GROMACS .gro file of C-alpha atoms in nm:
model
  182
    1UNK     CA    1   9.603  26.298  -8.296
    2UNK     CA    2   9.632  26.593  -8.556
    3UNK     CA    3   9.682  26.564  -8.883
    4UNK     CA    4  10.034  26.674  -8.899
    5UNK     CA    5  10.096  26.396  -8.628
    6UNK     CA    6   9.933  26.155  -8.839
    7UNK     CA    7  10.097  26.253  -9.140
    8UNK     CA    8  10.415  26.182  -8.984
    9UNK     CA    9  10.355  25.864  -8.814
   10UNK     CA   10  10.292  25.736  -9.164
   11UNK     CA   11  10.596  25.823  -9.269
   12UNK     CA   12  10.757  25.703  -8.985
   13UNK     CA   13  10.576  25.357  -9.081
   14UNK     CA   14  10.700  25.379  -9.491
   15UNK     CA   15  11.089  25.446  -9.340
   16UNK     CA   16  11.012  25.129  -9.181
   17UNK     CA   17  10.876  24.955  -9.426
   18UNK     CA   18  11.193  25.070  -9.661
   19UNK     CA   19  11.412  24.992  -9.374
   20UNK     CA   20  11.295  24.579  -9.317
   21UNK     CA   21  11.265  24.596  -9.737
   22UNK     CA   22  11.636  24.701  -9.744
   23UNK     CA   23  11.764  24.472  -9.482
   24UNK     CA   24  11.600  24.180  -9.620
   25UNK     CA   25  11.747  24.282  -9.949
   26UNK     CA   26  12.065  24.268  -9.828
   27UNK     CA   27  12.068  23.993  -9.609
   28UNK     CA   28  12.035  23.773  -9.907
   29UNK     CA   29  12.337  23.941 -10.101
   30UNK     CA   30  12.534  23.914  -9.806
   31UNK     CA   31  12.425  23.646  -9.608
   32UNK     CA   32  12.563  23.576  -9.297
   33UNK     CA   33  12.922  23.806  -9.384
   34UNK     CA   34  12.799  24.108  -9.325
   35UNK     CA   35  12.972  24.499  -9.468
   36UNK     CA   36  13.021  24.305  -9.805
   37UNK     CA   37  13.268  24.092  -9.670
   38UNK     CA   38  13.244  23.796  -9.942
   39UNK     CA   39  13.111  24.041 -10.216
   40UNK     CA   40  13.338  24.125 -10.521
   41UNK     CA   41  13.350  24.490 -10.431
   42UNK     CA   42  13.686  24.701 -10.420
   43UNK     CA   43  13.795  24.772 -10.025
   44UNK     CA   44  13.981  25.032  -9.875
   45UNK     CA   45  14.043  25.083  -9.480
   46UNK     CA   46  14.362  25.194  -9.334
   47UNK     CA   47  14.362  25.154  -8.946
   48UNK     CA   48  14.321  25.527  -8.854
   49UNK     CA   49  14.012  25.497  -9.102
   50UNK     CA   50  13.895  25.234  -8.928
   51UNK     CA   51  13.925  25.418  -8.582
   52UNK     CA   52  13.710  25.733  -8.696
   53UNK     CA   53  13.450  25.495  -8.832
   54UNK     CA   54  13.423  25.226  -8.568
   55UNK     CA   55  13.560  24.958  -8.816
   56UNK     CA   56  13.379  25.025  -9.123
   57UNK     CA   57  13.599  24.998  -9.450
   58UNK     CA   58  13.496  25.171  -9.783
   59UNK     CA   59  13.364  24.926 -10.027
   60UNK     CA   60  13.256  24.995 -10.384
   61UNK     CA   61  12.917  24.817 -10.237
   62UNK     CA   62  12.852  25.091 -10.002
   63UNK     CA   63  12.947  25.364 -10.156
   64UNK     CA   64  12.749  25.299 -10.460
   65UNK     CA   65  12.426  25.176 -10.218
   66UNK     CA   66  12.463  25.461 -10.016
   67UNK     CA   67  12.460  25.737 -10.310
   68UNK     CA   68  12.163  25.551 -10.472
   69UNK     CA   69  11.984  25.577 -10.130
   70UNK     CA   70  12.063  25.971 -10.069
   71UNK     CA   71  11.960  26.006 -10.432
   72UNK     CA   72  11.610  25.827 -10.340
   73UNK     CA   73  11.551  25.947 -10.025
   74UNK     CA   74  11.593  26.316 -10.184
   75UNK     CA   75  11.340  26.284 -10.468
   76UNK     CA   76  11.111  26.437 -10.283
   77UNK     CA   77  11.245  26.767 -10.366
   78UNK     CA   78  11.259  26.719 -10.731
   79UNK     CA   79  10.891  26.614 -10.751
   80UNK     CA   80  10.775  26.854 -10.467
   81UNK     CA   81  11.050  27.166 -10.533
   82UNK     CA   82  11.264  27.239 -10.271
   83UNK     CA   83  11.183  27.370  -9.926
   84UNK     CA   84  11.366  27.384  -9.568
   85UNK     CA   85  11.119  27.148  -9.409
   86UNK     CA   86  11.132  26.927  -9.713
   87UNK     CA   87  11.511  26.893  -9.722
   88UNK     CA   88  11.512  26.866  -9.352
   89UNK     CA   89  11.248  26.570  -9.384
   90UNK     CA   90  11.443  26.412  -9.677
   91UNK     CA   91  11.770  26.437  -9.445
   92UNK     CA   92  11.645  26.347  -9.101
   93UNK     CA   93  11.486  26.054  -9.237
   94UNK     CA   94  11.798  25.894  -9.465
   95UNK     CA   95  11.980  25.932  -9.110
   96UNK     CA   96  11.709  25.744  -8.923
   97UNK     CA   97  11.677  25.491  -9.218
   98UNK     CA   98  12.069  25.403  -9.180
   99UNK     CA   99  12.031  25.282  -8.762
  100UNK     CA  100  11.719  25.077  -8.833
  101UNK     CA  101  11.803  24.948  -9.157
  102UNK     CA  102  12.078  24.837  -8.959
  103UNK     CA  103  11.915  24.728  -8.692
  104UNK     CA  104  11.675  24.529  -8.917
  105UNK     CA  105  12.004  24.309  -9.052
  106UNK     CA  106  12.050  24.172  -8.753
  107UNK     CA  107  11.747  24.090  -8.636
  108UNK     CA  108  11.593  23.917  -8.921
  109UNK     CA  109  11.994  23.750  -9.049
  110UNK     CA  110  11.933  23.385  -8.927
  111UNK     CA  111  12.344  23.402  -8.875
  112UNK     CA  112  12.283  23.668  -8.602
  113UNK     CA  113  11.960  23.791  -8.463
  114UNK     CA  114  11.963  24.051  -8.175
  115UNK     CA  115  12.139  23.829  -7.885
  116UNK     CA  116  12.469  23.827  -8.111
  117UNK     CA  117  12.464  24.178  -8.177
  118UNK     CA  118  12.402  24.249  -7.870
  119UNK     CA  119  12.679  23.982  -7.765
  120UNK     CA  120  12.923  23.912  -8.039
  121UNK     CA  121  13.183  24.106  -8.157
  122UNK     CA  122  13.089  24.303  -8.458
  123UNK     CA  123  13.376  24.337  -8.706
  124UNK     CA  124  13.241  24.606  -8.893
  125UNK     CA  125  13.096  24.791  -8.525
  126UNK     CA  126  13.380  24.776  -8.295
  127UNK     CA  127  13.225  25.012  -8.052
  128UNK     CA  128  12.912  24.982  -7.874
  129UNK     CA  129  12.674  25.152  -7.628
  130UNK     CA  130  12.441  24.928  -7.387
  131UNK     CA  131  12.488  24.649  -7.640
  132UNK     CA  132  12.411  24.840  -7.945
  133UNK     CA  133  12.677  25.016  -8.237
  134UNK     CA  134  12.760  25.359  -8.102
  135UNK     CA  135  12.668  25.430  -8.509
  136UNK     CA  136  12.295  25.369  -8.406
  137UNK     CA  137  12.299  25.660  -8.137
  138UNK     CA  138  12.482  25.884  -8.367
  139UNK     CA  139  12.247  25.882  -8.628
  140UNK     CA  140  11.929  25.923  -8.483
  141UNK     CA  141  12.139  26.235  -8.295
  142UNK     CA  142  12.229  26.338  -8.656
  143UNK     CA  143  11.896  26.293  -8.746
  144UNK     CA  144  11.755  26.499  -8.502
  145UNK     CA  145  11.974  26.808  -8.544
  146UNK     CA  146  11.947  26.806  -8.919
  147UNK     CA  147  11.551  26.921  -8.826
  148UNK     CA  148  11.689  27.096  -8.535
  149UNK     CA  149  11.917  27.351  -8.745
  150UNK     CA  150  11.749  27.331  -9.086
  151UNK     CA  151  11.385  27.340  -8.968
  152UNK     CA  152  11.343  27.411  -8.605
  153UNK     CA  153  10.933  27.387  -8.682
  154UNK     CA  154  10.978  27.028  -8.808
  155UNK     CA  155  11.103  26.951  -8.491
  156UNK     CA  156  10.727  26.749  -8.346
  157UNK     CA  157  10.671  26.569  -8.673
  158UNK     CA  158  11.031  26.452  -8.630
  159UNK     CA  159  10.960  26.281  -8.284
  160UNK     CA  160  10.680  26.104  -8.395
  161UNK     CA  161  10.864  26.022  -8.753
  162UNK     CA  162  11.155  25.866  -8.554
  163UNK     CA  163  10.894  25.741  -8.217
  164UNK     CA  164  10.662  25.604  -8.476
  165UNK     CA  165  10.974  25.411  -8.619
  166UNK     CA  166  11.102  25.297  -8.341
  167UNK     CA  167  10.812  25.120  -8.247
  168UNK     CA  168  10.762  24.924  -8.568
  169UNK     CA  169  11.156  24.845  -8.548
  170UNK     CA  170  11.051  24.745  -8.193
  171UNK     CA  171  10.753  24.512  -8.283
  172UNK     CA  172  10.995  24.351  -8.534
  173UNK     CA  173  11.250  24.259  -8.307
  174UNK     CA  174  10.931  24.084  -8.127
  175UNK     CA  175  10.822  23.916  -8.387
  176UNK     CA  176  11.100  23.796  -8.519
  177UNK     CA  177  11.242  23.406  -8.456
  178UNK     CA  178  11.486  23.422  -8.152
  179UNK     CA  179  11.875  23.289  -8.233
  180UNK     CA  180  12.134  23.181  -8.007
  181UNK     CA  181  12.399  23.432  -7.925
  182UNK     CA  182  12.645  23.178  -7.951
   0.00000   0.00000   0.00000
């Protein structure tokens, strides 16, 4: 393995790390309800809102979450300077970070665990693609063509950033306890 491949499987295995962190975070503010449903957050989601983003309302949660996350995830470039590969890196890996956070929710949220995402209607992910939110497939696509169009060269480190990722989301989903679909 080079170093450059190295390099980037440990950062594949941080945006995991941040990504279980996150969703165990938020599994205890939102328990079992997930997209803020019980939370005292403001809500907005007209139906043709709710079409373009497979069910997912605005909340005052999210919003504020997700800017704080960008904001994080983008530090990088104040501490390093900025750069295409940098930005591209800072990016890609938000996007991946959104599907496996995600992902994470579910599989550790002793109210659902993989067999009811995978089985029960999602609220919040009213389309889905071999059992998974079609919002998992488009990010890692985003993901991959934020490298692919701001830094073509980035392009290797970015499959084994997202393989290396995978994996460890992977080995989770093993290792964590098995739930009924019900």
């Amino acid at each position: 393995m080079t170093v450059a491949a190295a390099q980037a499987a440990r950062e594949g295995l941080a945006l995991f790390s941040l990504c279980w962190l996150l969703a165990r975070v938020e599994i205890e503010i939102e328990g079992p309800r997930g997209w803020a449903v019980g939370l005292p957050t403001w809500r907005w989601g007209p139906e043709w809102w709710l079409n373009m983003t497979n069910g997912k309302e605005v909340t005052g949660y999210h919003v504020w979450l997700s800017l704080f996350l960008i904001a994080v995830m983008h530090l990088p470039l104040v501490y390093a300077g900025w750069s295409r590969a940098l930005l591209a890196k800072c990016l890609s890996s938000y996007l991946l970070l959104t599907a496996a956070w995600d992902l994470q929710w579910f599989t550790w949220n002793p109210a659902w665990g993989l067999a009811a995402l995978r089985s029960r209607p999602v609220p919040w992910f009213r389309r889905k693609l071999f059992g998974f939110p079609v919002d998992y497939y488009a990010a890692v696509a985003a993901s991959a063509a934020a490298v692919a169009l701001i830094w073509p060269a980035g392009l290797s480190a970015w499959e084994t950033r997202a393989g290396t990722l995978a994996a460890a989301s992977l080995l989770s989903v093993v290792l964590a306890p098995r739930r009924a679909a019900s």
